[in-house]
């Protein structure tokens, strides 16, 4: 019995998957609980049991994005080479790995939703604040770590909004420079 249950997604996961698909397709502003219930294959009552409001659903989607970034970072940690500025290297590589695809569409939709309700981004603000403090306290070269993080966040932000002027070659040059900066530091 456990083998069958283990492979099935929970109702909550189905709802979050359906909501992410819809946000990618139509944006968060046009997202409705009815559409999410239909897409997830659950009744509206089942959806409301898990997420009583659209805001609760959006908050869970944002938390899920944060959790995915954290999981990716921890997976990278298992394979990371020892060396200077480890947390900054993990943080920047995680952000670079998660820039595109479906995550970009969902993150963009969540950012749009936050324009109507800025409180939705409170968990993101807290995560960014914690990341900054972690970089300050764990980096061998704090300046290099902060510059690298800001450079990657800038790339990610421009790509998320489809305003990046960088060619693939230019982007790769910046990524390589970030890698050199973190492995050798500014004073190299």
mmCIF file of C-alpha atoms in Angstrom:
data_model
loop_
_atom_site.group_PDB
_atom_site.id
_atom_site.type_symbol
_atom_site.label_atom_id
_atom_site.label_comp_id
_atom_site.label_asym_id
_atom_site.label_seq_id
_atom_site.Cartn_x
_atom_site.Cartn_y
_atom_site.Cartn_z
ATOM 1 C CA UNK A 1 0.000 0.000 0.000
ATOM 2 C CA UNK A 2 2.761 2.481 0.840
ATOM 3 C CA UNK A 3 4.449 1.965 -2.522
ATOM 4 C CA UNK A 4 1.338 3.191 -4.346
ATOM 5 C CA UNK A 5 0.810 6.179 -2.097
ATOM 6 C CA UNK A 6 4.445 7.236 -2.092
ATOM 7 C CA UNK A 7 4.540 7.942 -5.841
ATOM 8 C CA UNK A 8 1.328 10.014 -5.919
ATOM 9 C CA UNK A 9 1.327 13.744 -5.527
ATOM 10 C CA UNK A 10 -0.577 15.273 -2.661
ATOM 11 C CA UNK A 11 -3.561 17.502 -3.381
ATOM 12 C CA UNK A 12 -1.461 20.450 -2.270
ATOM 13 C CA UNK A 13 1.274 19.612 -4.805
ATOM 14 C CA UNK A 14 -1.279 19.145 -7.589
ATOM 15 C CA UNK A 15 -2.794 22.530 -6.797
ATOM 16 C CA UNK A 16 0.579 24.275 -6.704
ATOM 17 C CA UNK A 17 1.608 22.622 -9.985
ATOM 18 C CA UNK A 18 -1.655 23.665 -11.629
ATOM 19 C CA UNK A 19 -1.364 27.214 -10.315
ATOM 20 C CA UNK A 20 2.238 27.457 -11.558
ATOM 21 C CA UNK A 21 1.182 26.285 -15.021
ATOM 22 C CA UNK A 22 -1.635 28.821 -15.125
ATOM 23 C CA UNK A 23 0.554 31.682 -13.899
ATOM 24 C CA UNK A 24 3.064 30.806 -16.629
ATOM 25 C CA UNK A 25 0.299 30.835 -19.242
ATOM 26 C CA UNK A 26 -1.999 33.690 -18.193
ATOM 27 C CA UNK A 27 -0.247 35.550 -15.365
ATOM 28 C CA UNK A 28 -1.207 35.889 -11.743
ATOM 29 C CA UNK A 29 -3.674 38.715 -12.306
ATOM 30 C CA UNK A 30 -6.019 36.471 -14.285
ATOM 31 C CA UNK A 31 -5.496 33.450 -12.062
ATOM 32 C CA UNK A 32 -8.706 32.237 -10.450
ATOM 33 C CA UNK A 33 -9.324 29.550 -7.880
ATOM 34 C CA UNK A 34 -11.895 27.991 -10.221
ATOM 35 C CA UNK A 35 -9.278 27.675 -12.979
ATOM 36 C CA UNK A 36 -6.756 26.167 -10.566
ATOM 37 C CA UNK A 37 -9.307 23.646 -9.287
ATOM 38 C CA UNK A 38 -10.195 22.648 -12.840
ATOM 39 C CA UNK A 39 -6.550 22.374 -13.956
ATOM 40 C CA UNK A 40 -5.574 20.345 -10.873
ATOM 41 C CA UNK A 41 -8.483 17.946 -11.308
ATOM 42 C CA UNK A 42 -9.765 18.677 -7.816
ATOM 43 C CA UNK A 43 -13.042 20.100 -6.633
ATOM 44 C CA UNK A 44 -13.139 23.728 -5.622
ATOM 45 C CA UNK A 45 -13.877 22.501 -2.085
ATOM 46 C CA UNK A 46 -10.668 20.455 -2.165
ATOM 47 C CA UNK A 47 -8.741 23.490 -3.317
ATOM 48 C CA UNK A 48 -10.305 25.715 -0.648
ATOM 49 C CA UNK A 49 -9.452 23.149 2.027
ATOM 50 C CA UNK A 50 -5.769 23.594 1.139
ATOM 51 C CA UNK A 51 -5.852 27.272 0.164
ATOM 52 C CA UNK A 52 -8.857 29.225 1.455
ATOM 53 C CA UNK A 53 -7.962 32.340 -0.569
ATOM 54 C CA UNK A 54 -6.088 33.314 -3.699
ATOM 55 C CA UNK A 55 -3.614 35.153 -1.466
ATOM 56 C CA UNK A 56 -2.939 31.958 0.508
ATOM 57 C CA UNK A 57 -2.299 30.140 -2.767
ATOM 58 C CA UNK A 58 0.064 32.858 -4.014
ATOM 59 C CA UNK A 59 1.915 32.843 -0.669
ATOM 60 C CA UNK A 60 2.360 29.080 -0.938
ATOM 61 C CA UNK A 61 3.649 29.458 -4.501
ATOM 62 C CA UNK A 62 6.232 31.985 -3.363
ATOM 63 C CA UNK A 63 7.289 29.760 -0.479
ATOM 64 C CA UNK A 64 7.593 26.857 -2.898
ATOM 65 C CA UNK A 65 9.938 28.919 -5.103
ATOM 66 C CA UNK A 66 12.053 29.771 -2.056
ATOM 67 C CA UNK A 67 12.123 26.100 -1.052
ATOM 68 C CA UNK A 68 13.167 25.064 -4.573
ATOM 69 C CA UNK A 69 16.058 27.536 -4.523
ATOM 70 C CA UNK A 70 17.121 26.255 -1.100
ATOM 71 C CA UNK A 71 16.965 22.639 -2.291
ATOM 72 C CA UNK A 72 19.015 23.446 -5.380
ATOM 73 C CA UNK A 73 21.617 25.211 -3.252
ATOM 74 C CA UNK A 74 21.883 22.253 -0.886
ATOM 75 C CA UNK A 75 22.203 19.832 -3.798
ATOM 76 C CA UNK A 76 25.057 21.952 -5.144
ATOM 77 C CA UNK A 77 26.667 21.977 -1.696
ATOM 78 C CA UNK A 78 26.969 18.174 -1.840
ATOM 79 C CA UNK A 79 29.064 18.441 -5.025
ATOM 80 C CA UNK A 80 30.889 21.704 -4.292
ATOM 81 C CA UNK A 81 34.632 21.992 -4.449
ATOM 82 C CA UNK A 82 36.153 23.278 -1.222
ATOM 83 C CA UNK A 83 37.671 26.715 -1.430
ATOM 84 C CA UNK A 84 37.131 30.372 -0.687
ATOM 85 C CA UNK A 85 33.743 32.041 -0.619
ATOM 86 C CA UNK A 86 31.824 28.764 -0.692
ATOM 87 C CA UNK A 87 28.449 30.261 0.238
ATOM 88 C CA UNK A 88 28.784 32.966 -2.408
ATOM 89 C CA UNK A 89 29.759 30.378 -5.023
ATOM 90 C CA UNK A 90 26.757 28.235 -4.070
ATOM 91 C CA UNK A 91 24.402 31.204 -4.031
ATOM 92 C CA UNK A 92 25.488 32.583 -7.399
ATOM 93 C CA UNK A 93 25.510 29.164 -9.090
ATOM 94 C CA UNK A 94 22.047 28.396 -7.730
ATOM 95 C CA UNK A 95 20.679 31.654 -9.110
ATOM 96 C CA UNK A 96 22.306 31.037 -12.481
ATOM 97 C CA UNK A 97 20.939 27.489 -12.623
ATOM 98 C CA UNK A 98 17.410 28.653 -11.901
ATOM 99 C CA UNK A 99 17.200 31.703 -14.175
ATOM 100 C CA UNK A 100 15.200 30.294 -17.011
ATOM 101 C CA UNK A 101 12.371 28.051 -17.998
ATOM 102 C CA UNK A 102 9.220 27.493 -16.020
ATOM 103 C CA UNK A 103 10.690 28.958 -12.846
ATOM 104 C CA UNK A 104 11.279 32.260 -14.643
ATOM 105 C CA UNK A 105 7.647 32.387 -15.766
ATOM 106 C CA UNK A 106 6.320 31.592 -12.299
ATOM 107 C CA UNK A 107 8.697 34.039 -10.604
ATOM 108 C CA UNK A 108 7.675 36.772 -13.033
ATOM 109 C CA UNK A 109 4.020 36.046 -12.305
ATOM 110 C CA UNK A 110 4.639 36.190 -8.575
ATOM 111 C CA UNK A 111 6.440 39.498 -8.967
ATOM 112 C CA UNK A 112 3.433 40.854 -10.873
ATOM 113 C CA UNK A 113 1.093 39.622 -8.124
ATOM 114 C CA UNK A 114 3.203 41.420 -5.553
ATOM 115 C CA UNK A 115 2.518 44.742 -7.273
ATOM 116 C CA UNK A 116 -1.079 44.387 -6.086
ATOM 117 C CA UNK A 117 -0.077 42.964 -2.714
ATOM 118 C CA UNK A 118 3.491 43.874 -1.678
ATOM 119 C CA UNK A 119 3.194 41.709 1.467
ATOM 120 C CA UNK A 120 3.433 38.617 -0.732
ATOM 121 C CA UNK A 121 7.152 39.274 -1.123
ATOM 122 C CA UNK A 122 7.860 39.397 2.612
ATOM 123 C CA UNK A 123 9.298 35.841 2.633
ATOM 124 C CA UNK A 124 11.515 36.794 -0.324
ATOM 125 C CA UNK A 125 12.695 39.926 1.465
ATOM 126 C CA UNK A 126 13.560 37.839 4.514
ATOM 127 C CA UNK A 127 15.419 35.285 2.402
ATOM 128 C CA UNK A 128 17.410 38.017 0.645
ATOM 129 C CA UNK A 129 18.254 39.584 4.005
ATOM 130 C CA UNK A 130 19.424 36.221 5.376
ATOM 131 C CA UNK A 131 21.490 35.584 2.244
ATOM 132 C CA UNK A 132 23.207 38.950 2.613
ATOM 133 C CA UNK A 133 24.020 38.281 6.269
ATOM 134 C CA UNK A 134 25.287 34.801 5.444
ATOM 135 C CA UNK A 135 27.572 36.169 2.732
ATOM 136 C CA UNK A 136 28.918 38.805 5.111
ATOM 137 C CA UNK A 137 29.669 36.305 7.862
ATOM 138 C CA UNK A 138 31.014 33.341 5.866
ATOM 139 C CA UNK A 139 32.982 34.842 2.984
ATOM 140 C CA UNK A 140 36.735 35.048 3.000
ATOM 141 C CA UNK A 141 36.389 38.057 0.690
ATOM 142 C CA UNK A 142 33.146 39.825 1.556
ATOM 143 C CA UNK A 143 33.557 42.472 -1.149
ATOM 144 C CA UNK A 144 34.047 39.860 -3.868
ATOM 145 C CA UNK A 145 31.090 37.851 -2.591
ATOM 146 C CA UNK A 146 28.763 40.842 -2.523
ATOM 147 C CA UNK A 147 29.837 42.050 -5.979
ATOM 148 C CA UNK A 148 29.410 38.561 -7.443
ATOM 149 C CA UNK A 149 25.983 38.153 -5.853
ATOM 150 C CA UNK A 150 24.837 41.545 -7.121
ATOM 151 C CA UNK A 151 26.136 40.818 -10.633
ATOM 152 C CA UNK A 152 24.250 37.523 -10.793
ATOM 153 C CA UNK A 153 21.101 39.056 -9.316
ATOM 154 C CA UNK A 154 21.355 41.766 -11.976
ATOM 155 C CA UNK A 155 21.644 39.207 -14.768
ATOM 156 C CA UNK A 156 18.765 37.209 -13.306
ATOM 157 C CA UNK A 157 16.569 40.271 -12.957
ATOM 158 C CA UNK A 158 17.214 41.466 -16.508
ATOM 159 C CA UNK A 159 16.564 37.986 -17.880
ATOM 160 C CA UNK A 160 13.395 37.635 -15.815
ATOM 161 C CA UNK A 161 12.042 40.845 -17.314
ATOM 162 C CA UNK A 162 13.301 40.029 -20.823
ATOM 163 C CA UNK A 163 15.400 43.195 -20.949
ATOM 164 C CA UNK A 164 18.881 41.697 -20.919
ATOM 165 C CA UNK A 165 21.162 43.311 -23.495
ATOM 166 C CA UNK A 166 23.735 40.525 -23.087
ATOM 167 C CA UNK A 167 24.486 38.053 -25.830
ATOM 168 C CA UNK A 168 25.150 34.482 -24.692
ATOM 169 C CA UNK A 169 28.854 35.235 -25.092
ATOM 170 C CA UNK A 170 28.629 38.402 -22.966
ATOM 171 C CA UNK A 171 26.620 36.585 -20.319
ATOM 172 C CA UNK A 172 29.168 33.797 -20.185
ATOM 173 C CA UNK A 173 31.995 36.355 -19.821
ATOM 174 C CA UNK A 174 30.235 37.845 -16.801
ATOM 175 C CA UNK A 175 29.597 34.396 -15.303
ATOM 176 C CA UNK A 176 33.257 33.451 -15.795
ATOM 177 C CA UNK A 177 34.374 36.742 -14.208
ATOM 178 C CA UNK A 178 32.116 36.040 -11.213
ATOM 179 C CA UNK A 179 33.714 32.615 -10.879
ATOM 180 C CA UNK A 180 37.222 34.077 -10.987
ATOM 181 C CA UNK A 181 36.286 36.784 -8.515
ATOM 182 C CA UNK A 182 34.962 34.287 -6.009
ATOM 183 C CA UNK A 183 37.761 31.771 -6.398
ATOM 184 C CA UNK A 184 40.596 34.308 -6.150
ATOM 185 C CA UNK A 185 39.065 37.404 -4.604
ATOM 186 C CA UNK A 186 39.603 41.029 -5.511
ATOM 187 C CA UNK A 187 43.167 41.220 -4.251
ATOM 188 C CA UNK A 188 44.367 38.447 -6.584
#
